XYZ file of C-alpha atoms in Angstrom:
312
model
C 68.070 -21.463 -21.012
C 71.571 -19.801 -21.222
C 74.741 -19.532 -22.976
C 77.882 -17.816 -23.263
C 79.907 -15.625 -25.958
C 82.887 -14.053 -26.060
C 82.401 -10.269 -27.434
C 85.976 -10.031 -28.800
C 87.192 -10.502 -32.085
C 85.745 -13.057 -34.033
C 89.135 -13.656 -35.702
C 92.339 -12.117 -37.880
C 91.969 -12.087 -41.793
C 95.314 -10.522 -42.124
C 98.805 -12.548 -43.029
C 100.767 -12.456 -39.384
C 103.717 -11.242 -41.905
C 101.793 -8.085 -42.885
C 100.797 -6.887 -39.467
C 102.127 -4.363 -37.940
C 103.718 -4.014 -34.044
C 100.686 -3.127 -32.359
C 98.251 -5.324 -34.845
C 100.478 -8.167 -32.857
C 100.345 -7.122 -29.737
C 96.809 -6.496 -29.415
C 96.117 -9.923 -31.245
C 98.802 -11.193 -28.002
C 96.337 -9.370 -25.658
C 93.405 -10.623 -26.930
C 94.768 -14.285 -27.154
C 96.150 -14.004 -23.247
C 92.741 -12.510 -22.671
C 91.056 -15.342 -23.720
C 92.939 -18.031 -22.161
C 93.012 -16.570 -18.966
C 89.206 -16.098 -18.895
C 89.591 -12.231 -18.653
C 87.624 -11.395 -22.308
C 83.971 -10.451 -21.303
C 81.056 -12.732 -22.287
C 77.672 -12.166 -23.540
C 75.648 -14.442 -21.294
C 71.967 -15.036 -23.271
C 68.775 -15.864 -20.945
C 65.625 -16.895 -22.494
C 62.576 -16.397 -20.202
C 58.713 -17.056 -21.157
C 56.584 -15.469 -18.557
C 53.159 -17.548 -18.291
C 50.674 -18.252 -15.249
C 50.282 -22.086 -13.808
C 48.235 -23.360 -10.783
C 51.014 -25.094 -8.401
C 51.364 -26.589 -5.093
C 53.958 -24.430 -3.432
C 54.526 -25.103 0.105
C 51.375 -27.498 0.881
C 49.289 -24.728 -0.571
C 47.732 -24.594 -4.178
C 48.099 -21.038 -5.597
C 47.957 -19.466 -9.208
C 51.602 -17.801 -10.102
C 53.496 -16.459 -12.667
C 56.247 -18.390 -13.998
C 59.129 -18.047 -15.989
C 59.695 -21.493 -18.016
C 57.155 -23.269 -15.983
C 58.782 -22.751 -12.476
C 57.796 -20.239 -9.928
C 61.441 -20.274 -8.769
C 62.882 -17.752 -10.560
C 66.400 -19.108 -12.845
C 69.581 -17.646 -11.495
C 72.182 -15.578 -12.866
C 75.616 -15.263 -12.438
C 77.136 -13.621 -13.815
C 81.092 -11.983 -13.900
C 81.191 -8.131 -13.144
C 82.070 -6.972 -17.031
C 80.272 -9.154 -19.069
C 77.019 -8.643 -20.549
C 73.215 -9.558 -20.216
C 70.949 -10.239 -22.811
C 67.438 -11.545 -21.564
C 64.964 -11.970 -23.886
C 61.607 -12.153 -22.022
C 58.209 -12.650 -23.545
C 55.135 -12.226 -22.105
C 52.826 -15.069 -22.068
C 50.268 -13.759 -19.489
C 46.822 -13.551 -20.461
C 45.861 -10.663 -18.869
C 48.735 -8.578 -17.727
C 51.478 -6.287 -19.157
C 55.231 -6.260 -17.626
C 58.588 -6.006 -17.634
C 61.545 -6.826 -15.995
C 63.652 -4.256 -13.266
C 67.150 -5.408 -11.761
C 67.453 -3.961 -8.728
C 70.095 -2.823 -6.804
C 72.095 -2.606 -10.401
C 72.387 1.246 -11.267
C 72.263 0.822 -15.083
C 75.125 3.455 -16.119
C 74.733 3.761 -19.686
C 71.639 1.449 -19.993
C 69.124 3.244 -18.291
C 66.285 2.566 -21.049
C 66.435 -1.344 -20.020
C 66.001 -0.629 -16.334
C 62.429 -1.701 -16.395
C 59.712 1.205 -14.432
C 56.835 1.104 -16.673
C 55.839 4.734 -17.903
C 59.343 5.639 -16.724
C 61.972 3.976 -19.019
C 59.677 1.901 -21.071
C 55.615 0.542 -22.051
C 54.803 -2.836 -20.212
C 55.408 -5.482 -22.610
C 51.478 -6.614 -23.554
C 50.674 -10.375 -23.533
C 52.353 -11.907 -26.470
C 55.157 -9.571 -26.734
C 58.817 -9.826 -26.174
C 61.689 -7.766 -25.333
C 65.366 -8.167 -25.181
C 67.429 -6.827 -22.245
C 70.934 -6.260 -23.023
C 73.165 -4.394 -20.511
C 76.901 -4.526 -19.117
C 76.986 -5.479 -16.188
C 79.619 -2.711 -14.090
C 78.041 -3.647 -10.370
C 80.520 -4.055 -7.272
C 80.694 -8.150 -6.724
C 77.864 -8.773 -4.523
C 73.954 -10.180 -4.787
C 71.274 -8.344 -6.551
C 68.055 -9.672 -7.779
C 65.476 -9.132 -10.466
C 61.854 -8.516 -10.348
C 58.524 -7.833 -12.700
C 57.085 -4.662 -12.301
C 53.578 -3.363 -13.147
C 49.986 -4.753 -13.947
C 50.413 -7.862 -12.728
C 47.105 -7.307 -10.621
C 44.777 -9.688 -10.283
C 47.358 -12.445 -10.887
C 47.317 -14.401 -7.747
C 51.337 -14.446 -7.293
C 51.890 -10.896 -7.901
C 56.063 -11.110 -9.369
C 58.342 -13.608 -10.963
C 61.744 -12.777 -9.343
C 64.936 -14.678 -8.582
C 68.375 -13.729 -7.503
C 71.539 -12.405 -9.235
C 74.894 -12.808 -8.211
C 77.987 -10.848 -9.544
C 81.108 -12.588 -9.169
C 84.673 -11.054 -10.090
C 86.033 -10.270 -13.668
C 88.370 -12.883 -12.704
C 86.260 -15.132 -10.968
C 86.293 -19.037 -11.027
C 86.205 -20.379 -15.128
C 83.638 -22.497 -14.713
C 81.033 -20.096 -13.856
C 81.514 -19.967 -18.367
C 79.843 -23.441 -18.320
C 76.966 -23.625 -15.721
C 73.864 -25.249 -17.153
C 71.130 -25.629 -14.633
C 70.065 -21.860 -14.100
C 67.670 -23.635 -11.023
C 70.868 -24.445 -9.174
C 71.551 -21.831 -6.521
C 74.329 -23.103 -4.990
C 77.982 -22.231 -5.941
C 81.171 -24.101 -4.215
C 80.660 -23.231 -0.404
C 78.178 -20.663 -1.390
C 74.452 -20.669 -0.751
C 71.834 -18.093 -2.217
C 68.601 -18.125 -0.275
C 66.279 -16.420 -1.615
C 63.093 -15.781 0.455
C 59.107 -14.442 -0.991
C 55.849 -14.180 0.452
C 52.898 -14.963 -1.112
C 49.431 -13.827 -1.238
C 46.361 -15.875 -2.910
C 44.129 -12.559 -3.376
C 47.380 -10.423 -3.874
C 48.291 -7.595 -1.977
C 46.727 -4.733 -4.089
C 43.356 -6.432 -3.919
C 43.002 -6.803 -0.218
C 44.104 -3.196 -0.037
C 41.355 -2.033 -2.467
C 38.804 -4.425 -0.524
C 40.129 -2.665 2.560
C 39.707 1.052 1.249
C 36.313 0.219 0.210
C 35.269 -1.098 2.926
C 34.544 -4.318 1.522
C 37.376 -6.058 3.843
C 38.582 -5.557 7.222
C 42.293 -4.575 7.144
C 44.318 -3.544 10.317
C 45.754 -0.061 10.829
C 47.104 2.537 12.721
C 47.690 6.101 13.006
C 51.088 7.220 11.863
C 51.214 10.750 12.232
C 48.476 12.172 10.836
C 47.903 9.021 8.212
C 46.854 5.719 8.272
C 48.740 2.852 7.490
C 47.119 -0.290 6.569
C 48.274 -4.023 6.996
C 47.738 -6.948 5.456
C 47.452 -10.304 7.365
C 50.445 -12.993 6.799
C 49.330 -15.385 3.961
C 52.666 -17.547 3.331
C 55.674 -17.717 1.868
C 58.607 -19.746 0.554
C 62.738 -20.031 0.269
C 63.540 -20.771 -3.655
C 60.268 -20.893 -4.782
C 59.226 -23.900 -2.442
C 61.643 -26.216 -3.979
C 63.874 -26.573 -1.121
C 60.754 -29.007 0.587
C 61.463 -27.495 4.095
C 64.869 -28.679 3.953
C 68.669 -28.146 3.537
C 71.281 -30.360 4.441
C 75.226 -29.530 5.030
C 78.597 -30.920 5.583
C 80.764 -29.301 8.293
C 82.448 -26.110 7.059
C 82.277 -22.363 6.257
C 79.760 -21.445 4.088
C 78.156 -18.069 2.598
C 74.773 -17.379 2.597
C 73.419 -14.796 0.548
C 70.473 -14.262 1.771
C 67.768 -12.270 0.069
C 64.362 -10.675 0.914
C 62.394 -10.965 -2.510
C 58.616 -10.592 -0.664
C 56.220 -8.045 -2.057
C 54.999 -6.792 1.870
C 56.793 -8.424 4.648
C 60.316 -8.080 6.358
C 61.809 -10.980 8.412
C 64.623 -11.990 10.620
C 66.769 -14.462 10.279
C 68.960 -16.860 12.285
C 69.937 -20.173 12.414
C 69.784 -21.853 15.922
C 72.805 -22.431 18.303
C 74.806 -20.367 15.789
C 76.243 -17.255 15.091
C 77.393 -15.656 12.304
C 79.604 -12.921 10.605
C 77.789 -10.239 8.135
C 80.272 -9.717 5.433
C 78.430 -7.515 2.545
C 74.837 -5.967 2.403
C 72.887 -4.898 -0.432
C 76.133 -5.368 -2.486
C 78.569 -4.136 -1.170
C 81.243 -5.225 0.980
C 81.142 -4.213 5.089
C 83.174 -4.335 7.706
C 82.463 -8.087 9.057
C 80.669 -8.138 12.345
C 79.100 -10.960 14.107
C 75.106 -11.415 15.107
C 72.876 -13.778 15.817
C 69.549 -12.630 13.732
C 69.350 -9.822 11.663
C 66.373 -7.904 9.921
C 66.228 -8.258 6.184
C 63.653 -5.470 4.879
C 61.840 -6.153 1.168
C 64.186 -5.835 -1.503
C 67.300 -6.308 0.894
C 70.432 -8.338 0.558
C 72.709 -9.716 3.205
C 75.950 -12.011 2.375
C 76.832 -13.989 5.855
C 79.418 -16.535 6.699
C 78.421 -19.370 9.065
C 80.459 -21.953 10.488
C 78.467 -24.921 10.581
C 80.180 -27.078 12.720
C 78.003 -29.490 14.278
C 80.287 -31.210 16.709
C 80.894 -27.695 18.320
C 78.405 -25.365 17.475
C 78.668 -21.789 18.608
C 75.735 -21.182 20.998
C 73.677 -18.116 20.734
C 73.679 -16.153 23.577
């Protein structure tokens, strides 16, 4: 669920006859403000965390939702507004809360989300209420759960968050569907693995010698691996499939998995890398690149099927 308010002045009491100069010209700022779409808004999310047995890509698992789904509701969001998500915890069995990473949190540090850092997990049947200005560069950032979600099957609810300019389009004030991840010519993909005993307890099998885990020796440690399980692009509700029209279009492309990296590419084409991990870089043009956990990469593909660019 969300909505928008505008944080500015709720109105003017006072006759216009008995204000003074600047009374009117602020009330002229305000109004311009307004109509141009430059006042910030407070945009309200309201998330119930739970845990649901699914089908996710051919494969029944037990996750953590928020609002039912396992894909995680997007925001965006423009850079000087505000966030308030109220979250409440409707695991049975597991404390949490909520980190937004890549977002540095200037001023708001208390709502950044480490448990026993900034704040207590939220216990089952408690709720919380992140509110925070959002001052990031434009780019795509994501959110996360962190802490005791072990041994809950799908170890994080997670989705993606993209900041858009003070000034960006005025419709982003009336977007409804919070599942929809697409935006004009823009794409977000996000990307998760998934793993039915989760992570944590195949390590602890492994360390006690209850599970075989691979290894190696990295320099005087050891370094254990985990076998691929599975995973999904926006939370399996894509089916396996994605169709497009000719055109540019932007991909922001995200790496939300808990253990594994991945490379990406889209056959017979290439493509330019415009921004990574939020902010903007000088454009350059690949044909895969490596997208590391927690990673963001904003491309632009031309996806011109009558004369694709061949890779190569």
């Amino acid at each position: 669920v969300v909505s928008t308010q505008s944080t500015g002045s709720s109105g003017i009491n006072a006759e216009y006859g008995d204000l003074k100069m600047n009374q009117l010209l602020l009330l002229l700022g305000v109004l311009v403000g307004s109509t141009l779409g430059w006042a910030p808004k407070t945009r309200y999310y309201f998330w119930t965390v739970s845990r649901d047995v699914q089908v996710i890509e051919g494969r029944t698992l037990i996750v953590n939702t928020i609002n039912g789904r396992a894909k995680g509701p997007a925001i965006f969001v423009k850079q000087g507004d505000y966030l308030a998500v109220k979250v409440t915890n409707n695991l049975p069995d597991a404390g949490l809360s909520i980190h937004w990473h890549g977002m540095e949190m200037k001023g708001y540090q208390l709502y950044d989300g480490p448990v026993g850092l900034v704040q207590c997990a939220l216990a089952p049947g408690e709720s919380m209420t992140y509110k925070f200005k959002v001052q990031e560069h434009p780019g795509t950032y994501w959110y996360h759960t962190h802490n005791e979600m072990f041994p809950s099957g799908h170890d994080l609810v997670r989705g993606p968050i993209v900041v858009m300019p003070k000034d960006g389009p005025a419709h982003l004030n009336h977007l409804t569907d919070v599942y929809d991840y697409t935006h004009l010519n823009e794409r977000v993909l996000f990307y998760q693995d998934f793993y039915p005993n989760w992570i944590a307890h195949d390590y602890l099998m492994g360390l006690g010698g209850l599970r075989e885990l691979g290894g190696f020796n990295a320099e005087g440690g050891f370094a254990l691996t985990a076998p691929w399980s599975g995973g999904c692009l926006n939370g399996g509700e894509e089916g396996g499939f994605m169709q497009f029209e000719n055109g540019e279009y932007r991909f922001r492309i995200a790496n939300g998995g808990s253990l594994t990296p991945m490379l990406w590419s889209i056959d017979g084409f290439r493509f330019k890398v415009v921004a990574a991990d939020g902010s903007d870089v000088e454009p350059y043009e690949v044909d895969q690149v490596q997208i590391h956990l927690g990673e963001r990469y904003d491309v632009l593909v031309n996806l011109n099927v009558d004369a694709p660019k061949n890779v190569g």
